[in-house]
C-alpha cells in the first residue's frame, strides 16, 4: 500500500525568508501524481502545486517550487519570499494514476507559521 | 473554473437524527467524487469514492450503513449520516475530479469548502 510521510509537524519561517517542507512516499507504481495542498484556517483545501512522476523537471508555481527525487521517493516543497498569507497547514498527497479510482493519499500535514 | 460547493457549511443536530450533506461541482461534470473526514489538527481521511450512477466504494473501517453516499448526477453527490451520534461530529470535505475522458483525468481533485457537523 502507498504511504505518504511528512516528518515535520510544525515549521516556522520569517517573513520574506525561504522554507522547505519535507515529504516522502512509498509506492511500487511507476505512474502517479504528487501534490501539495494548502489548508488555511478557513479549512478550504487549495492546490499549491502538482508533479507528474514521469516528468523529471521540477514543477514551479510562482514562489512555490518542488524538489522531486523519484528514486529517493522524496517530494519537498520550497516556499520563497514567505508571506503572512502562507501560514497554513500544508499536506503532501499522492495519487495513483488510474487504479483505485484515483484517490488521494495524504501525509500527516505540516503546520507552517510565518513570523512578521 | 473547477469550483466545488458544499451545503450546508455548518450543521448542528440532535443525537439519533440523520443529516444530509450535498456536494456539487458547479462548472464541470464530475464522474468521481470523494468524501473525506477530518478531525482538528489531523489529516484528511478518505471515507469513500463515489461514482456517478453506481454504488460508492467505502474505505476499510467506514460503516456503509451509517454513511450513505449517493451520486445521482454528474454534478451532485450526497453524504447522509444516519442516526448521528456525538462521535460523528467532525469536518466533512468532498472533492471532485474530472471525467475519465478529460485530458486532465488523473490530475487534480477540486475540494469543497467543507461541512462542520456537530451532534449534540
mmCIF file of C-alpha atoms in Angstrom:
data_model
loop_
_atom_site.group_PDB
_atom_site.id
_atom_site.type_symbol
_atom_site.label_atom_id
_atom_site.label_comp_id
_atom_site.label_asym_id
_atom_site.label_seq_id
_atom_site.Cartn_x
_atom_site.Cartn_y
_atom_site.Cartn_z
ATOM 1 C CA UNK A 1 0.000 0.000 0.000
ATOM 2 C CA UNK A 2 1.098 3.512 -0.724
ATOM 3 C CA UNK A 3 2.038 5.771 2.162
ATOM 4 C CA UNK A 4 2.951 9.437 2.484
ATOM 5 C CA UNK A 5 5.055 10.767 5.346
ATOM 6 C CA UNK A 6 5.568 14.339 6.455
ATOM 7 C CA UNK A 7 8.088 14.274 9.263
ATOM 8 C CA UNK A 8 7.758 17.936 10.272
ATOM 9 C CA UNK A 9 4.556 18.533 12.273
ATOM 10 C CA UNK A 10 5.392 22.233 12.595
ATOM 11 C CA UNK A 11 7.649 24.669 10.820
ATOM 12 C CA UNK A 12 8.277 28.356 11.245
ATOM 13 C CA UNK A 13 9.725 30.930 8.864
ATOM 14 C CA UNK A 14 10.439 34.607 8.983
ATOM 15 C CA UNK A 15 8.547 36.762 6.537
ATOM 16 C CA UNK A 16 10.433 37.139 3.228
ATOM 17 C CA UNK A 17 12.623 34.134 4.004
ATOM 18 C CA UNK A 18 12.621 30.693 2.374
ATOM 19 C CA UNK A 19 11.337 27.483 3.928
ATOM 20 C CA UNK A 20 11.313 23.878 2.750
ATOM 21 C CA UNK A 21 8.694 21.339 3.774
ATOM 22 C CA UNK A 22 9.602 17.669 3.513
ATOM 23 C CA UNK A 23 7.582 14.777 2.152
ATOM 24 C CA UNK A 24 8.484 11.186 1.417
ATOM 25 C CA UNK A 25 6.291 8.480 -0.019
ATOM 26 C CA UNK A 26 6.336 4.799 -0.670
ATOM 27 C CA UNK A 27 4.909 3.143 -3.759
ATOM 28 C CA UNK A 28 5.586 0.365 -6.212
ATOM 29 C CA UNK A 29 3.819 2.212 -9.033
ATOM 30 C CA UNK A 30 5.736 3.969 -11.794
ATOM 31 C CA UNK A 31 2.989 6.375 -12.906
ATOM 32 C CA UNK A 32 1.477 8.690 -10.350
ATOM 33 C CA UNK A 33 0.929 12.291 -9.375
ATOM 34 C CA UNK A 34 2.170 14.194 -6.365
ATOM 35 C CA UNK A 35 0.538 17.290 -4.930
ATOM 36 C CA UNK A 36 0.971 19.888 -2.268
ATOM 37 C CA UNK A 37 -2.248 21.302 -0.849
ATOM 38 C CA UNK A 38 -2.598 24.247 1.490
ATOM 39 C CA UNK A 39 -5.316 24.397 4.146
ATOM 40 C CA UNK A 40 -5.616 27.835 5.741
ATOM 41 C CA UNK A 41 -7.735 28.458 8.862
ATOM 42 C CA UNK A 42 -10.838 28.592 6.647
ATOM 43 C CA UNK A 43 -10.147 24.870 6.034
ATOM 44 C CA UNK A 44 -10.632 25.190 2.274
ATOM 45 C CA UNK A 45 -8.145 22.897 0.565
ATOM 46 C CA UNK A 46 -6.177 24.826 -2.039
ATOM 47 C CA UNK A 47 -3.908 23.251 -4.615
ATOM 48 C CA UNK A 48 -0.408 24.687 -4.392
ATOM 49 C CA UNK A 49 1.499 22.612 -6.916
ATOM 50 C CA UNK A 50 1.407 19.282 -8.739
ATOM 51 C CA UNK A 51 4.023 16.997 -10.241
ATOM 52 C CA UNK A 52 3.672 14.117 -12.687
ATOM 53 C CA UNK A 53 6.020 11.279 -11.825
ATOM 54 C CA UNK A 54 7.111 10.781 -15.436
ATOM 55 C CA UNK A 55 8.393 14.352 -15.650
ATOM 56 C CA UNK A 56 11.937 14.853 -14.435
ATOM 57 C CA UNK A 57 11.634 18.619 -14.389
ATOM 58 C CA UNK A 58 10.617 20.035 -11.033
ATOM 59 C CA UNK A 59 7.315 21.889 -11.008
ATOM 60 C CA UNK A 60 7.217 25.580 -10.111
ATOM 61 C CA UNK A 61 4.333 27.945 -9.422
ATOM 62 C CA UNK A 62 5.467 31.487 -8.730
ATOM 63 C CA UNK A 63 7.060 31.421 -5.251
ATOM 64 C CA UNK A 64 6.438 27.695 -4.834
ATOM 65 C CA UNK A 65 8.692 25.003 -6.222
ATOM 66 C CA UNK A 66 9.324 21.357 -5.574
ATOM 67 C CA UNK A 67 12.364 19.137 -5.398
ATOM 68 C CA UNK A 68 11.173 15.818 -6.818
ATOM 69 C CA UNK A 69 13.563 12.940 -6.348
ATOM 70 C CA UNK A 70 11.831 9.884 -7.809
ATOM 71 C CA UNK A 71 14.477 7.333 -6.907
ATOM 72 C CA UNK A 72 14.558 8.577 -3.328
ATOM 73 C CA UNK A 73 10.753 8.924 -3.275
ATOM 74 C CA UNK A 74 11.071 12.438 -1.963
ATOM 75 C CA UNK A 75 8.910 15.442 -2.814
ATOM 76 C CA UNK A 76 9.753 18.592 -0.876
ATOM 77 C CA UNK A 77 8.093 21.988 -1.213
ATOM 78 C CA UNK A 78 10.101 25.194 -1.189
ATOM 79 C CA UNK A 79 8.367 28.467 -0.446
ATOM 80 C CA UNK A 80 10.398 31.528 -1.357
ATOM 81 C CA UNK A 81 9.819 35.061 -0.116
ATOM 82 C CA UNK A 82 7.392 33.791 2.506
ATOM 83 C CA UNK A 83 4.328 35.919 3.138
ATOM 84 C CA UNK A 84 1.984 36.111 6.105
ATOM 85 C CA UNK A 85 -0.733 34.591 3.940
ATOM 86 C CA UNK A 86 1.349 31.453 3.518
ATOM 87 C CA UNK A 87 0.632 30.487 7.116
ATOM 88 C CA UNK A 88 -1.435 27.310 6.912
ATOM 89 C CA UNK A 89 -1.408 23.551 7.182
ATOM 90 C CA UNK A 90 0.333 22.005 4.201
ATOM 91 C CA UNK A 91 -0.449 18.490 3.035
ATOM 92 C CA UNK A 92 1.562 16.385 0.656
ATOM 93 C CA UNK A 93 -0.562 13.959 -1.341
ATOM 94 C CA UNK A 94 -0.043 11.057 -3.685
ATOM 95 C CA UNK A 95 -2.452 9.922 -6.360
ATOM 96 C CA UNK A 96 -2.307 6.662 -8.250
ATOM 97 C CA UNK A 97 -2.612 7.384 -11.942
ATOM 98 C CA UNK A 98 -5.576 5.203 -12.844
ATOM 99 C CA UNK A 99 -6.148 2.489 -10.288
ATOM 100 C CA UNK A 100 -8.178 2.710 -7.115
ATOM 101 C CA UNK A 101 -10.397 5.454 -8.558
ATOM 102 C CA UNK A 102 -7.586 7.953 -8.490
ATOM 103 C CA UNK A 103 -7.943 8.543 -4.757
ATOM 104 C CA UNK A 104 -5.537 10.779 -2.883
ATOM 105 C CA UNK A 105 -3.359 9.561 -0.050
ATOM 106 C CA UNK A 106 -2.385 12.384 2.280
ATOM 107 C CA UNK A 107 0.529 12.892 4.599
ATOM 108 C CA UNK A 108 0.015 13.944 8.189
ATOM 109 C CA UNK A 109 0.470 17.626 7.413
ATOM 110 C CA UNK A 110 2.932 20.340 8.374
ATOM 111 C CA UNK A 111 1.697 23.445 10.126
ATOM 112 C CA UNK A 112 3.584 26.452 8.833
ATOM 113 C CA UNK A 113 3.711 29.685 10.767
ATOM 114 C CA UNK A 114 5.117 32.900 9.307
ATOM 115 C CA UNK A 115 6.651 35.456 11.640
ATOM 116 C CA UNK A 116 6.420 39.140 10.701
ATOM 117 C CA UNK B 1 -13.207 27.096 -13.146
ATOM 118 C CA UNK B 2 -13.492 23.736 -11.323
ATOM 119 C CA UNK B 3 -15.492 25.013 -8.372
ATOM 120 C CA UNK B 4 -16.980 22.626 -5.833
ATOM 121 C CA UNK B 5 -19.603 23.691 -3.329
ATOM 122 C CA UNK B 6 -20.908 22.027 -0.195
ATOM 123 C CA UNK B 7 -24.101 22.596 1.678
ATOM 124 C CA UNK B 8 -24.606 23.218 4.496
ATOM 125 C CA UNK B 9 -21.357 24.713 5.749
ATOM 126 C CA UNK B 10 -22.351 24.053 9.353
ATOM 127 C CA UNK B 11 -24.991 21.823 10.873
ATOM 128 C CA UNK B 12 -25.938 21.057 14.440
ATOM 129 C CA UNK B 13 -28.270 18.182 15.108
ATOM 130 C CA UNK B 14 -29.543 16.047 17.946
ATOM 131 C CA UNK B 15 -28.274 12.577 18.561
ATOM 132 C CA UNK B 16 -30.263 9.979 16.635
ATOM 133 C CA UNK B 17 -31.221 12.208 13.723
ATOM 134 C CA UNK B 18 -29.961 11.964 10.149
ATOM 135 C CA UNK B 19 -28.075 14.691 8.351
ATOM 136 C CA UNK B 20 -27.575 15.109 4.615
ATOM 137 C CA UNK B 21 -24.599 16.960 3.137
ATOM 138 C CA UNK B 22 -24.571 17.965 -0.519
ATOM 139 C CA UNK B 23 -21.533 18.281 -2.730
ATOM 140 C CA UNK B 24 -21.880 19.948 -6.117
ATOM 141 C CA UNK B 25 -19.468 20.562 -8.961
ATOM 142 C CA UNK B 26 -20.589 23.954 -10.231
ATOM 143 C CA UNK B 27 -18.854 24.353 -13.568
ATOM 144 C CA UNK B 28 -17.814 20.866 -14.584
ATOM 145 C CA UNK B 29 -19.162 17.352 -14.654
ATOM 146 C CA UNK B 30 -17.623 15.035 -12.105
ATOM 147 C CA UNK B 31 -17.953 11.309 -12.647
ATOM 148 C CA UNK B 32 -15.980 10.697 -9.473
ATOM 149 C CA UNK B 33 -16.375 12.412 -6.125
ATOM 150 C CA UNK B 34 -14.644 11.675 -2.869
ATOM 151 C CA UNK B 35 -15.722 12.130 0.728
ATOM 152 C CA UNK B 36 -13.237 12.832 3.490
ATOM 153 C CA UNK B 37 -13.426 13.284 7.195
ATOM 154 C CA UNK B 38 -11.030 15.483 9.118
ATOM 155 C CA UNK B 39 -10.520 15.856 12.849
ATOM 156 C CA UNK B 40 -8.878 19.003 14.277
ATOM 157 C CA UNK B 41 -5.167 19.249 13.567
ATOM 158 C CA UNK B 42 -5.252 15.980 11.659
ATOM 159 C CA UNK B 43 -5.024 14.927 8.063
ATOM 160 C CA UNK B 44 -7.882 14.088 5.739
ATOM 161 C CA UNK B 45 -9.179 10.559 5.971
ATOM 162 C CA UNK B 46 -10.826 9.194 2.856
ATOM 163 C CA UNK B 47 -14.212 7.695 3.632
ATOM 164 C CA UNK B 48 -15.467 6.678 0.218
ATOM 165 C CA UNK B 49 -15.188 7.114 -3.521
ATOM 166 C CA UNK B 50 -18.416 7.935 -5.270
ATOM 167 C CA UNK B 51 -19.002 7.221 -8.945
ATOM 168 C CA UNK B 52 -21.988 8.587 -10.811
ATOM 169 C CA UNK B 53 -24.693 6.001 -11.261
ATOM 170 C CA UNK B 54 -23.025 3.267 -9.246
ATOM 171 C CA UNK B 55 -22.508 2.252 -5.659
ATOM 172 C CA UNK B 56 -19.864 4.036 -3.642
ATOM 173 C CA UNK B 57 -16.646 2.293 -2.703
ATOM 174 C CA UNK B 58 -16.010 2.609 1.015
ATOM 175 C CA UNK B 59 -12.660 2.546 2.706
ATOM 176 C CA UNK B 60 -11.934 -0.135 5.239
ATOM 177 C CA UNK B 61 -13.469 0.627 8.596
ATOM 178 C CA UNK B 62 -16.115 3.033 7.298
ATOM 179 C CA UNK B 63 -19.654 1.924 8.083
ATOM 180 C CA UNK B 64 -21.654 1.797 4.865
ATOM 181 C CA UNK B 65 -24.995 1.829 6.639
ATOM 182 C CA UNK B 66 -24.103 4.859 8.718
ATOM 183 C CA UNK B 67 -22.589 6.951 5.950
ATOM 184 C CA UNK B 68 -24.868 6.666 2.938
ATOM 185 C CA UNK B 69 -23.483 8.090 -0.280
ATOM 186 C CA UNK B 70 -25.490 8.788 -3.403
ATOM 187 C CA UNK B 71 -24.081 10.129 -6.656
ATOM 188 C CA UNK B 72 -27.223 10.538 -8.723
ATOM 189 C CA UNK B 73 -25.920 13.006 -11.287
ATOM 190 C CA UNK B 74 -22.671 14.228 -12.752
ATOM 191 C CA UNK B 75 -22.763 17.331 -10.582
ATOM 192 C CA UNK B 76 -24.187 16.130 -7.279
ATOM 193 C CA UNK B 77 -23.137 13.687 -4.598
ATOM 194 C CA UNK B 78 -24.715 13.460 -1.172
ATOM 195 C CA UNK B 79 -23.487 12.076 2.119
ATOM 196 C CA UNK B 80 -26.122 11.150 4.677
ATOM 197 C CA UNK B 81 -25.024 10.499 8.221
ATOM 198 C CA UNK B 82 -27.747 8.257 9.615
ATOM 199 C CA UNK B 83 -28.647 8.096 13.304
ATOM 200 C CA UNK B 84 -25.871 10.538 14.104
ATOM 201 C CA UNK B 85 -24.096 10.355 17.443
ATOM 202 C CA UNK B 86 -21.648 12.752 19.105
ATOM 203 C CA UNK B 87 -18.698 10.701 17.877
ATOM 204 C CA UNK B 88 -19.776 11.511 14.309
ATOM 205 C CA UNK B 89 -19.055 15.180 14.964
ATOM 206 C CA UNK B 90 -16.332 16.175 12.553
ATOM 207 C CA UNK B 91 -15.430 18.207 9.492
ATOM 208 C CA UNK B 92 -16.558 16.557 6.284
ATOM 209 C CA UNK B 93 -14.978 17.516 2.960
ATOM 210 C CA UNK B 94 -15.857 16.439 -0.544
ATOM 211 C CA UNK B 95 -13.792 16.648 -3.672
ATOM 212 C CA UNK B 96 -14.417 16.052 -7.335
ATOM 213 C CA UNK B 97 -12.305 15.063 -10.278
ATOM 214 C CA UNK B 98 -12.899 15.454 -13.965
ATOM 215 C CA UNK B 99 -14.381 12.678 -16.133
ATOM 216 C CA UNK B 100 -12.143 9.898 -17.386
ATOM 217 C CA UNK B 101 -12.345 11.221 -20.923
ATOM 218 C CA UNK B 102 -10.957 14.550 -19.894
ATOM 219 C CA UNK B 103 -7.406 15.289 -20.992
ATOM 220 C CA UNK B 104 -6.647 16.114 -17.384
ATOM 221 C CA UNK B 105 -8.015 12.893 -15.909
ATOM 222 C CA UNK B 106 -5.776 11.626 -13.174
ATOM 223 C CA UNK B 107 -4.907 15.195 -12.417
ATOM 224 C CA UNK B 108 -6.256 17.391 -9.708
ATOM 225 C CA UNK B 109 -9.024 16.877 -7.225
ATOM 226 C CA UNK B 110 -11.009 20.025 -6.517
ATOM 227 C CA UNK B 111 -12.232 20.421 -2.977
ATOM 228 C CA UNK B 112 -15.397 21.814 -1.481
ATOM 229 C CA UNK B 113 -15.213 24.205 1.478
ATOM 230 C CA UNK B 114 -16.256 21.516 3.958
ATOM 231 C CA UNK B 115 -19.137 20.972 6.356
ATOM 232 C CA UNK B 116 -18.776 21.122 10.106
ATOM 233 C CA UNK B 117 -21.123 18.631 11.761
ATOM 234 C CA UNK B 118 -21.854 18.869 15.455
ATOM 235 C CA UNK B 119 -24.022 16.207 17.046
ATOM 236 C CA UNK B 120 -25.404 17.078 20.464
#
